[in-house]
Amino acid sequence: MHATLSSLRTLAAALAISAALPAAAQAEAPDAPPPPDQLPWAAPARPEPPPARQAQPVYRPDYTVPGQRPPPPRGPAYPQAYPQAYPQAYPQSYQDDDDGPPPAPRSAARRAWQPHVELAFRGGISTPAGMAAEGVPMRDTFGEQLTMGVELGIRTTPHLSVGVFAEGGVGAAGPAYQSTSCSGSGWSCDGGAASGRIGVGLRYHLAPYAPVDPWVGYAVALSGAVASGDDAFGSYSRTLTGVEFAKLSAGVDLRLSRRSAVGLYAEWTSGLYTEVTDRSDGAVTGSGDLRNPTTHTWFTVGPRLRF
């Protein structure tokens, strides 16, 4: 009986010791804090912020980076002609596109051409040469003349103009018509001469958009000339009419505005007089066709103003 009670006491003491061991182990370290994430009032951990995004460069016409060049911008905000508009900022490889180069912008001076009317005035000094008729030199009949002319035409293209013209000249007659009934010199003693022509021509401009525009021209005309003088029996005159089949001209225009210019020209004219009429004191003494027409020429130089 005593042995049984002793065994039960021993077993109870052992159970009490086993139950007290965890509490004793926890009481040995009362100051050890729990992990932060296990505290009831701990805030949740925040994620790391993403790295700052670098600002993209702004493409401008004057944008340059030492040692490198940016690629050409794309998108609706930048036209395809951007590299062509600023070739100094983009190499040729950037300017080549699979779709082909864009059309070049049209210059204001070269916008769509519209035909327009041109008006021109010209003057000059004409010198005769050749033969007025068979055996009659031009210089014996006519002297140098001061000429004036007007032109009215249509500028059909930037290079070509077509129009009509009229011009006339006055001057002294040649030695054959100088008066022997007066002494000294002057218009009454030297006689007088005049010429006129009307025709059509065309002119080709070599540089219509340049400040200095050279041009060449060709024209044909109906022409006439008269020389008169005085002698002891009264006045007399001779009138010659014919055709000028080649009026070759060249000149240069200095642009004043889009459609006006001033310049100089030179013209060489070749023609034939085919009919003659002689008068004495105003009465016709003879007229008819010249049997053997010969070639005569006029050479003219002077200024020209175009509107």
Coordinates of C-alpha atoms in Angstrom, one line a residue:
M1 CA 0.0 0.0 0.0
H2 CA 2.7 2.4 0.9
A3 CA 4.6 1.4 -2.2
T4 CA 1.6 2.3 -4.4
L5 CA 1.2 5.7 -2.9
S6 CA 4.9 6.4 -3.3
S7 CA 4.8 5.6 -7.0
L8 CA 1.7 7.8 -7.5
R9 CA 3.5 10.7 -5.8
T10 CA 6.6 10.2 -8.0
L11 CA 4.5 10.2 -11.2
A12 CA 2.6 13.4 -10.1
A13 CA 5.9 15.1 -9.4
A14 CA 7.2 14.2 -12.8
L15 CA 4.1 15.5 -14.6
A16 CA 4.3 18.8 -12.7
I17 CA 8.0 19.3 -13.6
S18 CA 7.2 18.5 -17.3
A19 CA 4.4 21.1 -17.3
A20 CA 6.5 23.8 -15.7
L21 CA 9.5 23.5 -18.1
P22 CA 8.0 25.5 -21.0
A23 CA 6.8 28.3 -18.7
A24 CA 10.3 28.4 -17.2
A25 CA 11.9 28.5 -20.7
Q26 CA 9.7 31.4 -21.7
A27 CA 10.4 33.3 -18.4
E28 CA 14.1 33.1 -19.0
A29 CA 14.0 35.6 -22.0
P30 CA 11.1 38.0 -21.3
D31 CA 12.7 41.0 -23.1
A32 CA 13.1 39.3 -26.7
P33 CA 10.7 41.2 -29.0
P34 CA 8.8 39.3 -31.7
P35 CA 9.6 39.8 -35.4
P36 CA 8.3 43.1 -36.8
D37 CA 6.0 41.5 -39.4
Q38 CA 4.3 39.6 -36.5
L39 CA 3.4 42.7 -34.5
P40 CA -0.4 43.4 -34.6
W41 CA 0.1 47.1 -35.2
A42 CA 2.9 46.8 -37.8
A43 CA 2.2 48.5 -41.2
P44 CA 2.5 46.5 -44.4
A45 CA 5.8 46.7 -46.3
R46 CA 5.8 49.3 -49.2
P47 CA 7.2 48.3 -52.6
E48 CA 10.4 49.9 -53.9
P49 CA 9.6 52.9 -56.2
P50 CA 10.3 52.4 -59.9
P51 CA 13.4 54.2 -61.3
A52 CA 12.9 57.7 -62.6
R53 CA 12.1 57.8 -66.3
Q54 CA 14.5 59.8 -68.4
A55 CA 13.0 62.7 -70.4
Q56 CA 13.0 62.1 -74.2
P57 CA 14.8 64.7 -76.2
V58 CA 12.7 67.3 -78.1
Y59 CA 13.4 67.3 -81.8
R60 CA 13.9 70.8 -83.1
P61 CA 15.2 72.2 -86.3
D62 CA 18.4 73.3 -84.5
Y63 CA 18.8 70.1 -82.5
T64 CA 22.3 68.8 -82.5
V65 CA 24.1 66.3 -80.3
P66 CA 27.9 66.3 -80.4
G67 CA 29.2 63.1 -81.9
Q68 CA 25.9 61.7 -83.0
R69 CA 22.7 62.7 -84.9
P70 CA 19.2 61.8 -83.8
P71 CA 17.0 59.6 -86.1
P72 CA 14.4 61.5 -88.1
P73 CA 11.1 61.9 -86.2
R74 CA 8.1 60.0 -87.4
G75 CA 4.4 60.4 -86.9
P76 CA 1.7 62.9 -88.0
A77 CA 3.3 65.8 -86.1
Y78 CA 6.4 65.8 -88.3
P79 CA 6.0 65.9 -92.1
Q80 CA 8.0 63.5 -94.3
A81 CA 9.9 66.5 -95.7
Y82 CA 11.4 67.3 -92.3
P83 CA 14.9 65.8 -93.1
Q84 CA 14.8 67.5 -96.5
A85 CA 13.9 70.8 -94.9
Y86 CA 16.9 70.6 -92.6
P87 CA 19.6 68.6 -94.4
Q88 CA 22.4 70.0 -92.1
A89 CA 20.9 68.0 -89.1
Y90 CA 20.2 64.7 -90.9
P91 CA 22.6 62.6 -93.1
Q92 CA 21.6 61.5 -96.6
S93 CA 20.7 58.0 -95.3
Y94 CA 17.9 59.5 -93.3
Q95 CA 16.6 61.5 -96.2
D96 CA 16.2 58.4 -98.4
D97 CA 12.8 56.8 -97.8
D98 CA 11.2 53.7 -99.3
D99 CA 8.2 55.7 -100.4
G100 CA 10.4 58.1 -102.4
P101 CA 11.3 61.7 -101.7
P102 CA 8.4 64.1 -101.0
P103 CA 7.6 66.8 -103.6
A104 CA 9.7 69.9 -103.2
P105 CA 7.8 73.0 -102.0
R106 CA 6.9 75.3 -104.8
S107 CA 8.6 78.6 -104.8
A108 CA 6.4 81.7 -104.7
A109 CA 8.2 83.0 -107.8
R110 CA 7.5 79.7 -109.7
R111 CA 3.9 79.2 -108.8
A112 CA 1.4 78.1 -111.5
W113 CA 2.1 80.2 -114.6
Q114 CA -0.7 82.2 -116.2
P115 CA -0.3 83.8 -119.6
H116 CA -0.5 87.6 -119.5
V117 CA -0.2 90.6 -121.7
E118 CA 3.1 92.4 -122.0
L119 CA 3.7 96.0 -123.2
A120 CA 7.1 97.3 -124.1
F121 CA 8.6 100.5 -125.4
R122 CA 12.0 100.8 -127.1
G123 CA 14.2 103.3 -128.8
G124 CA 17.5 103.4 -130.5
I125 CA 19.7 104.6 -133.3
S126 CA 19.5 102.8 -136.7
T127 CA 22.3 102.7 -139.2
P128 CA 21.5 101.7 -142.8
A129 CA 23.6 99.4 -145.0
G130 CA 23.3 97.4 -148.2
M131 CA 21.5 98.5 -151.4
A132 CA 18.2 100.3 -151.6
A133 CA 17.8 99.4 -155.2
E134 CA 20.1 98.1 -158.0
G135 CA 23.0 100.4 -158.1
V136 CA 21.7 102.7 -155.3
P137 CA 23.4 102.2 -151.9
M138 CA 21.3 102.7 -148.8
R139 CA 23.8 105.3 -147.5
D140 CA 23.3 107.5 -150.5
T141 CA 19.6 107.6 -149.8
F142 CA 19.3 107.4 -146.0
G143 CA 21.4 108.6 -143.1
E144 CA 21.3 107.4 -139.5
Q145 CA 17.8 107.6 -137.8
L146 CA 16.4 107.9 -134.4
T147 CA 13.8 105.2 -133.9
M148 CA 11.0 104.6 -131.5
G149 CA 8.8 101.5 -131.2
V150 CA 6.0 99.9 -129.2
E151 CA 5.3 96.2 -128.7
L152 CA 2.2 94.4 -127.5
G153 CA 2.3 90.7 -126.9
I154 CA 1.3 87.7 -124.8
R155 CA 3.7 85.9 -122.5
T156 CA 2.5 82.4 -123.2
T157 CA 5.1 80.6 -121.1
P158 CA 7.8 81.8 -118.7
H159 CA 10.3 81.5 -121.6
L160 CA 8.2 82.5 -124.7
S161 CA 6.3 85.6 -125.7
V162 CA 4.5 86.3 -129.0
G163 CA 3.2 89.7 -130.2
V164 CA 2.9 92.5 -132.7
F165 CA 5.0 95.7 -133.0
A166 CA 5.2 99.0 -134.8
E167 CA 8.1 101.3 -135.0
G168 CA 9.3 104.3 -136.9
G169 CA 12.4 106.4 -137.4
V170 CA 13.4 109.9 -138.6
G171 CA 16.8 111.3 -139.7
A172 CA 18.7 113.0 -142.3
A173 CA 18.7 111.9 -146.0
G174 CA 21.7 110.7 -147.8
P175 CA 24.0 112.7 -150.1
A176 CA 21.8 112.1 -153.1
Y177 CA 19.0 114.2 -151.5
Q178 CA 21.1 117.0 -150.0
S179 CA 20.0 120.4 -151.3
T180 CA 22.3 122.4 -153.6
S181 CA 20.2 125.6 -153.5
C182 CA 21.1 126.7 -150.0
S183 CA 24.4 127.3 -148.2
G184 CA 25.4 126.1 -144.8
S185 CA 23.9 123.0 -143.1
G186 CA 20.7 122.0 -141.5
W187 CA 17.5 120.0 -142.0
S188 CA 16.4 122.0 -145.0
C189 CA 19.8 121.6 -146.7
D190 CA 20.4 118.0 -145.8
G191 CA 17.0 116.8 -146.7
G192 CA 15.0 114.5 -144.6
A193 CA 14.2 110.8 -144.3
A194 CA 11.9 108.5 -142.4
S195 CA 11.1 104.9 -142.1
G196 CA 8.4 102.7 -140.6
R197 CA 7.5 99.0 -140.2
I198 CA 4.8 96.8 -138.6
G199 CA 5.1 93.1 -138.0
V200 CA 4.9 90.1 -135.7
G201 CA 7.6 88.4 -133.7
L202 CA 8.5 86.1 -130.9
R203 CA 11.0 86.3 -128.1
Y204 CA 12.7 83.5 -126.1
H205 CA 13.9 84.3 -122.5
L206 CA 16.8 82.3 -121.3
A207 CA 16.4 83.0 -117.5
P208 CA 12.9 84.2 -116.8
Y209 CA 13.2 83.9 -113.0
A210 CA 16.7 85.4 -112.7
P211 CA 17.4 89.0 -111.9
V212 CA 19.3 89.3 -115.2
D213 CA 17.3 87.7 -118.1
P214 CA 19.0 87.4 -121.5
W215 CA 16.7 86.8 -124.5
V216 CA 16.8 86.4 -128.3
G217 CA 14.1 87.2 -130.8
Y218 CA 12.9 86.9 -134.4
A219 CA 10.4 88.9 -136.3
V220 CA 9.1 89.7 -139.8
A221 CA 7.5 93.0 -141.0
L222 CA 6.2 95.1 -143.8
S223 CA 8.4 98.2 -144.2
G224 CA 8.6 101.4 -146.0
A225 CA 11.0 104.4 -146.2
V226 CA 11.0 107.8 -147.8
A227 CA 13.8 110.3 -148.5
S228 CA 13.2 113.9 -149.7
G229 CA 15.1 117.0 -150.7
D230 CA 15.0 120.3 -152.4
D231 CA 16.7 121.7 -155.5
A232 CA 16.3 124.7 -157.9
F233 CA 13.2 123.1 -159.5
G234 CA 11.4 122.4 -156.2
S235 CA 11.0 119.5 -153.8
Y236 CA 11.3 115.8 -154.7
S237 CA 11.1 112.5 -152.8
R238 CA 11.4 108.8 -153.3
T239 CA 9.3 106.2 -151.4
L240 CA 10.4 102.6 -151.1
T241 CA 8.2 99.8 -149.7
G242 CA 8.9 96.1 -149.2
V243 CA 9.3 93.4 -146.6
E244 CA 11.8 92.7 -143.9
F245 CA 12.1 88.9 -143.7
A246 CA 14.6 88.6 -140.9
K247 CA 14.7 90.8 -137.8
L248 CA 17.2 89.1 -135.5
S249 CA 17.5 90.7 -132.0
A250 CA 19.2 90.0 -128.7
G251 CA 19.1 91.7 -125.4
V252 CA 19.2 91.5 -121.7
D253 CA 16.4 92.5 -119.2
L254 CA 17.1 93.7 -115.6
R255 CA 14.1 92.8 -113.5
L256 CA 12.4 95.6 -111.6
S257 CA 9.5 93.5 -110.4
R258 CA 7.7 90.3 -111.3
R259 CA 6.6 91.6 -114.7
S260 CA 8.5 94.8 -115.4
A261 CA 12.1 95.1 -116.6
V262 CA 14.5 97.5 -118.2
G263 CA 17.4 96.6 -120.4
L264 CA 19.3 97.0 -123.7
Y265 CA 18.9 95.4 -127.0
A266 CA 20.6 95.1 -130.4
E267 CA 18.8 94.3 -133.7
W268 CA 20.0 93.4 -137.2
T269 CA 17.3 93.6 -139.9
S270 CA 17.5 92.3 -143.5
G271 CA 14.9 93.0 -146.1
L272 CA 14.0 93.9 -149.7
Y273 CA 12.4 97.0 -151.2
T274 CA 10.1 95.8 -154.0
E275 CA 8.2 98.9 -155.0
V276 CA 9.2 102.6 -155.7
T277 CA 7.3 105.8 -156.0
D278 CA 8.8 109.1 -157.1
R279 CA 7.2 112.5 -156.5
S280 CA 8.1 116.1 -157.5
D281 CA 6.4 119.0 -155.8
G282 CA 3.9 116.5 -154.3
A283 CA 2.9 115.0 -157.7
V284 CA 3.6 111.4 -158.6
T285 CA 6.1 111.3 -161.5
G286 CA 6.7 107.5 -161.5
S287 CA 5.9 104.3 -159.6
G288 CA 6.2 100.6 -160.1
D289 CA 8.0 97.4 -159.1
L290 CA 11.7 97.3 -158.8
R291 CA 13.1 95.0 -161.5
N292 CA 16.0 93.5 -159.4
P293 CA 15.3 93.9 -155.7
T294 CA 18.5 93.9 -153.6
T295 CA 19.0 93.3 -149.9
H296 CA 19.3 96.1 -147.5
T297 CA 20.0 96.1 -143.8
W298 CA 19.4 98.2 -140.7
F299 CA 21.4 97.8 -137.5
T300 CA 19.8 99.2 -134.3
V301 CA 20.9 99.5 -130.7
G302 CA 19.1 101.1 -127.8
P303 CA 17.2 100.8 -124.5
R304 CA 14.0 98.8 -123.9
L305 CA 11.4 99.1 -121.1
R306 CA 8.9 96.2 -120.5
F307 CA 5.7 96.1 -118.3

